[in-house]
Amino acid sequence: MAPIDFSLYDNLMEGVQIISPCFEYVYVNETVGKQINVPHKELIGLRILDKFPQLKNTSFYNNLKTCMEQRTSLENVEKYILPDGREKWFSVKFIPFNDDILIMSIDITKTRQVEKSLRKKERAYRKLFEEMQEFFLVQEAVYNDQNEIVDLKLLVINSATANVVGKKPEELIGQLISDQLGPLNGRLLDITNRVILNNESIHFEKFVASLNKWFKVHSYSPQPNQIASLVLDITENKQSEQEWEKVNQQLDFIVNNRTSELAEALSREQKLSEIKSNFLSMAAHELKTPLSAILLIVSVLDRISEHGETDDRDKYHRYIEEQTKELLRLLDSFVAPFHKEIGASQLNYETFDLFVFIEQIKEEFQFLCKDQQYIQIQYQGGRIIEQDKGILRRIIINLLTNAIKYSRKDVVISSTVRPHHLILKIKDDGIGIPESEQLEIFNPYFRASNTSSFQGTGLGLNIVKMYVELIGGRISFESKENEGTTFMLVI
Ligand code: ADP
């Protein structure tokens, strides 16, 4: 028989050796030499056990023997200790080959190492998966005939998740979500569709009423048709969040209360200082009227001093006396009522003859009038009234001095005494009040645009209104620019 040409095995990646029935090396390729770190050509013709006695009771040698005797192929994967002491893993096939045995060996040491480390990692991950407190589950979509997702089937679940419903993972795998949590609809169905159909990764929070728990969920699709969810129980966080919110609300409430108390105190303070400054402005304005009257009378007295009639002098002295008394009355009234704020002032009602009262005012203020300007008086009804004389006088004086000031013609005071009220009108034919400004004239410091050539403070009418309200009356007016003004009081 012609010798067999083994050269076609020379360059194989696998190790090839051919062993004769008397266990001698017939052929060994270079790969075997490299695998066991022995020059391969040196082995040819040697008996295996002579060269490597340590192989004697190994499964390698036993397999070789069995294959040799039974002429059947065998295969094994095993760790070998090489002649140089190193350990290596080989996958070895024993194949009958004519009378010989062909041994094909593949060095799988590296693959084994990778497998080993993978297995180690997998064990670590599985342990982590089983022991983690967080819930993890993977579910597979279940479709209806219209190709719509209608349910989810549980594929993977860790112990922590199964514990929530008091079961073991293996009892739950393969079950439908509808069996555990009810039909898949609403928000959960929407999220499932987005994750599985759009491949979105979604974070959301969910309250499960049946468990009375809050969960934070991260869902994503690890593979087509699947949804994986990592779920954290955030009930405690939520509770402390809610408690925080409650505490914050209480704090807000307290702060708001304090703020409004402060705001109230501030506005009381502001109102008080407003009242004080209004009072000062009003006092100054009111005192100015009798003082300027006194000055005027004194200058008249000067002029008639030497050669004037005694009667005239007496009259002017009486005027001065009246104005001075008015000053004193004013001072008294300021000290008493305004300290208790306007509404609480004590009114001083008395019964008097309105006719005499107005005539006296007319006499006192006639001298303020311009040339050819007179104060006229008209009466209707009775004469005797009951009223706070001081306040009524101040109302009339304010309106009368305005009428004299803003007009060159006569001023008319008319009064109508009715059983239950008094109507007083003070009319002039002066500059009038521009229509567009009429709404503002009772506001403090307001002066109409046509008064620039007249002296004034813009306080008189505001004070009048205050006095009128104090005695329970009403004030109104009619006015036309360049034609005149009539103020009407109903008390
Ligand atoms: P003033 O010190 O400016 O006279 P008042 O408070 O008494 O202040 O009056 C406010 C404004 O109302 C005046 O500035 C003026 O424009 C208008 N007014 C009041 N009375 C008359 C009037 N009889 N004729 C024309 N305008 C008047």
mmCIF file with all atom_site columns, C-alpha atoms in Angstrom, residues 3-76:
data_model
loop_
_atom_site.group_PDB
_atom_site.id
_atom_site.type_symbol
_atom_site.label_atom_id
_atom_site.label_alt_id
_atom_site.label_comp_id
_atom_site.label_asym_id
_atom_site.label_entity_id
_atom_site.label_seq_id
_atom_site.pdbx_PDB_ins_code
_atom_site.Cartn_x
_atom_site.Cartn_y
_atom_site.Cartn_z
_atom_site.occupancy
_atom_site.B_iso_or_equiv
_atom_site.pdbx_formal_charge
_atom_site.auth_seq_id
_atom_site.auth_comp_id
_atom_site.auth_asym_id
_atom_site.auth_atom_id
_atom_site.pdbx_PDB_model_num
ATOM 1  C CA . PRO A 1 3  ? 2.332   5.568  1.940  1.00 0.00 ? 3  PRO A CA 1
ATOM 2  C CA . ILE A 1 4  ? -0.375  8.112  2.834  1.00 0.00 ? 4  ILE A CA 1
ATOM 3  C CA . ASP A 1 5  ? 0.390   11.715 2.155  1.00 0.00 ? 5  ASP A CA 1
ATOM 4  C CA . PHE A 1 6  ? -0.388  13.643 5.364  1.00 0.00 ? 6  PHE A CA 1
ATOM 5  C CA . SER A 1 7  ? 0.983   16.926 4.092  1.00 0.00 ? 7  SER A CA 1
ATOM 6  C CA . LEU A 1 8  ? -2.505  18.333 3.621  1.00 0.00 ? 8  LEU A CA 1
ATOM 7  C CA . TYR A 1 9  ? -2.809  18.475 7.453  1.00 0.00 ? 9  TYR A CA 1
ATOM 8  C CA . ASP A 1 10 ? 0.419   20.380 7.841  1.00 0.00 ? 10 ASP A CA 1
ATOM 9  C CA . ASN A 1 11 ? -1.027  23.861 7.787  1.00 0.00 ? 11 ASN A CA 1
ATOM 10 C CA . LEU A 1 12 ? -4.334  23.297 9.551  1.00 0.00 ? 12 LEU A CA 1
ATOM 11 C CA . MET A 1 13 ? -5.313  25.548 12.469 1.00 0.00 ? 13 MET A CA 1
ATOM 12 C CA . GLU A 1 14 ? -6.410  22.432 14.322 1.00 0.00 ? 14 GLU A CA 1
ATOM 13 C CA . GLY A 1 15 ? -3.882  20.038 15.758 1.00 0.00 ? 15 GLY A CA 1
ATOM 14 C CA . VAL A 1 16 ? -3.749  16.730 13.902 1.00 0.00 ? 16 VAL A CA 1
ATOM 15 C CA . GLN A 1 17 ? -1.890  13.626 15.066 1.00 0.00 ? 17 GLN A CA 1
ATOM 16 C CA . ILE A 1 18 ? -2.149  10.082 13.779 1.00 0.00 ? 18 ILE A CA 1
ATOM 17 C CA . ILE A 1 19 ? -1.488  7.240  16.179 1.00 0.00 ? 19 ILE A CA 1
ATOM 18 C CA . SER A 1 20 ? -0.765  3.698  15.067 1.00 0.00 ? 20 SER A CA 1
ATOM 19 C CA . PRO A 1 21 ? -2.359  0.589  16.704 1.00 0.00 ? 21 PRO A CA 1
ATOM 20 C CA . CYS A 1 22 ? 0.780   0.187  18.777 1.00 0.00 ? 22 CYS A CA 1
ATOM 21 C CA . PHE A 1 23 ? 0.286   3.762  20.059 1.00 0.00 ? 23 PHE A CA 1
ATOM 22 C CA . GLU A 1 24 ? 3.154   5.268  18.110 1.00 0.00 ? 24 GLU A CA 1
ATOM 23 C CA . TYR A 1 25 ? 3.089   8.725  16.599 1.00 0.00 ? 25 TYR A CA 1
ATOM 24 C CA . VAL A 1 26 ? 2.716   8.252  12.831 1.00 0.00 ? 26 VAL A CA 1
ATOM 25 C CA . TYR A 1 27 ? 2.084   11.915 12.014 1.00 0.00 ? 27 TYR A CA 1
ATOM 26 C CA . VAL A 1 28 ? 1.985   15.128 14.099 1.00 0.00 ? 28 VAL A CA 1
ATOM 27 C CA . ASN A 1 29 ? 1.334   18.529 12.513 1.00 0.00 ? 29 ASN A CA 1
ATOM 28 C CA . GLU A 1 30 ? 2.990   21.777 13.512 1.00 0.00 ? 30 GLU A CA 1
ATOM 29 C CA . THR A 1 31 ? -0.136  23.021 15.338 1.00 0.00 ? 31 THR A CA 1
ATOM 30 C CA . VAL A 1 32 ? 0.091   20.124 17.844 1.00 0.00 ? 32 VAL A CA 1
ATOM 31 C CA . GLY A 1 33 ? 3.722   21.036 18.446 1.00 0.00 ? 33 GLY A CA 1
ATOM 32 C CA . LYS A 1 34 ? 2.661   24.565 19.258 1.00 0.00 ? 34 LYS A CA 1
ATOM 33 C CA . GLN A 1 35 ? -0.283  23.433 21.382 1.00 0.00 ? 35 GLN A CA 1
ATOM 34 C CA . ILE A 1 36 ? 1.814   21.308 23.722 1.00 0.00 ? 36 ILE A CA 1
ATOM 35 C CA . ASN A 1 37 ? 5.064   23.226 23.246 1.00 0.00 ? 37 ASN A CA 1
ATOM 36 C CA . VAL A 1 38 ? 7.126   20.281 21.958 1.00 0.00 ? 38 VAL A CA 1
ATOM 37 C CA . PRO A 1 39 ? 8.975   20.129 18.562 1.00 0.00 ? 39 PRO A CA 1
ATOM 38 C CA . HIS A 1 40 ? 6.421   18.094 16.620 1.00 0.00 ? 40 HIS A CA 1
ATOM 39 C CA . LYS A 1 41 ? 8.798   16.246 14.315 1.00 0.00 ? 41 LYS A CA 1
ATOM 40 C CA . GLU A 1 42 ? 10.617  14.720 17.291 1.00 0.00 ? 42 GLU A CA 1
ATOM 41 C CA . LEU A 1 43 ? 7.532   12.769 18.194 1.00 0.00 ? 43 LEU A CA 1
ATOM 42 C CA . ILE A 1 44 ? 7.280   10.721 15.023 1.00 0.00 ? 44 ILE A CA 1
ATOM 43 C CA . GLY A 1 45 ? 7.951   7.007  15.678 1.00 0.00 ? 45 GLY A CA 1
ATOM 44 C CA . LEU A 1 46 ? 7.787   7.383  19.477 1.00 0.00 ? 46 LEU A CA 1
ATOM 45 C CA . ARG A 1 47 ? 5.262   5.559  21.647 1.00 0.00 ? 47 ARG A CA 1
ATOM 46 C CA . ILE A 1 48 ? 2.942   7.922  23.432 1.00 0.00 ? 48 ILE A CA 1
ATOM 47 C CA . LEU A 1 49 ? 3.450   6.609  26.924 1.00 0.00 ? 49 LEU A CA 1
ATOM 48 C CA . ASP A 1 50 ? 7.217   6.424  26.456 1.00 0.00 ? 50 ASP A CA 1
ATOM 49 C CA . LYS A 1 51 ? 7.259   10.085 25.615 1.00 0.00 ? 51 LYS A CA 1
ATOM 50 C CA . PHE A 1 52 ? 4.488   11.219 27.990 1.00 0.00 ? 52 PHE A CA 1
ATOM 51 C CA . PRO A 1 53 ? 4.095   8.651  30.786 1.00 0.00 ? 53 PRO A CA 1
ATOM 52 C CA . GLN A 1 54 ? 1.919   11.080 32.742 1.00 0.00 ? 54 GLN A CA 1
ATOM 53 C CA . LEU A 1 55 ? -0.874  10.488 30.197 1.00 0.00 ? 55 LEU A CA 1
ATOM 54 C CA . LYS A 1 56 ? -1.381  6.961  31.374 1.00 0.00 ? 56 LYS A CA 1
ATOM 55 C CA . ASN A 1 57 ? -4.595  7.118  33.345 1.00 0.00 ? 57 ASN A CA 1
ATOM 56 C CA . THR A 1 58 ? -5.973  10.234 31.764 1.00 0.00 ? 58 THR A CA 1
ATOM 57 C CA . SER A 1 59 ? -9.245  10.343 29.900 1.00 0.00 ? 59 SER A CA 1
ATOM 58 C CA . PHE A 1 60 ? -7.195  11.313 26.820 1.00 0.00 ? 60 PHE A CA 1
ATOM 59 C CA . TYR A 1 61 ? -5.351  8.044  26.826 1.00 0.00 ? 61 TYR A CA 1
ATOM 60 C CA . ASN A 1 62 ? -8.428  6.046  27.859 1.00 0.00 ? 62 ASN A CA 1
ATOM 61 C CA . ASN A 1 63 ? -10.457 7.583  24.980 1.00 0.00 ? 63 ASN A CA 1
ATOM 62 C CA . LEU A 1 64 ? -7.641  6.793  22.571 1.00 0.00 ? 64 LEU A CA 1
ATOM 63 C CA . LYS A 1 65 ? -7.584  3.213  23.746 1.00 0.00 ? 65 LYS A CA 1
ATOM 64 C CA . THR A 1 66 ? -11.354 2.851  23.523 1.00 0.00 ? 66 THR A CA 1
ATOM 65 C CA . CYS A 1 67 ? -11.406 4.343  20.051 1.00 0.00 ? 67 CYS A CA 1
ATOM 66 C CA . MET A 1 68 ? -8.600  2.099  18.977 1.00 0.00 ? 68 MET A CA 1
ATOM 67 C CA . GLU A 1 69 ? -10.359 -1.009 20.265 1.00 0.00 ? 69 GLU A CA 1
ATOM 68 C CA . GLN A 1 70 ? -13.935 -0.203 19.372 1.00 0.00 ? 70 GLN A CA 1
ATOM 69 C CA . ARG A 1 71 ? -13.214 1.780  16.215 1.00 0.00 ? 71 ARG A CA 1
ATOM 70 C CA . THR A 1 72 ? -15.833 4.408  17.073 1.00 0.00 ? 72 THR A CA 1
ATOM 71 C CA . SER A 1 73 ? -15.359 8.172  17.169 1.00 0.00 ? 73 SER A CA 1
ATOM 72 C CA . LEU A 1 74 ? -15.132 9.868  20.514 1.00 0.00 ? 74 LEU A CA 1
ATOM 73 C CA . GLU A 1 75 ? -14.979 13.422 21.632 1.00 0.00 ? 75 GLU A CA 1
ATOM 74 C CA . ASN A 1 76 ? -14.106 15.173 24.855 1.00 0.00 ? 76 ASN A CA 1
#
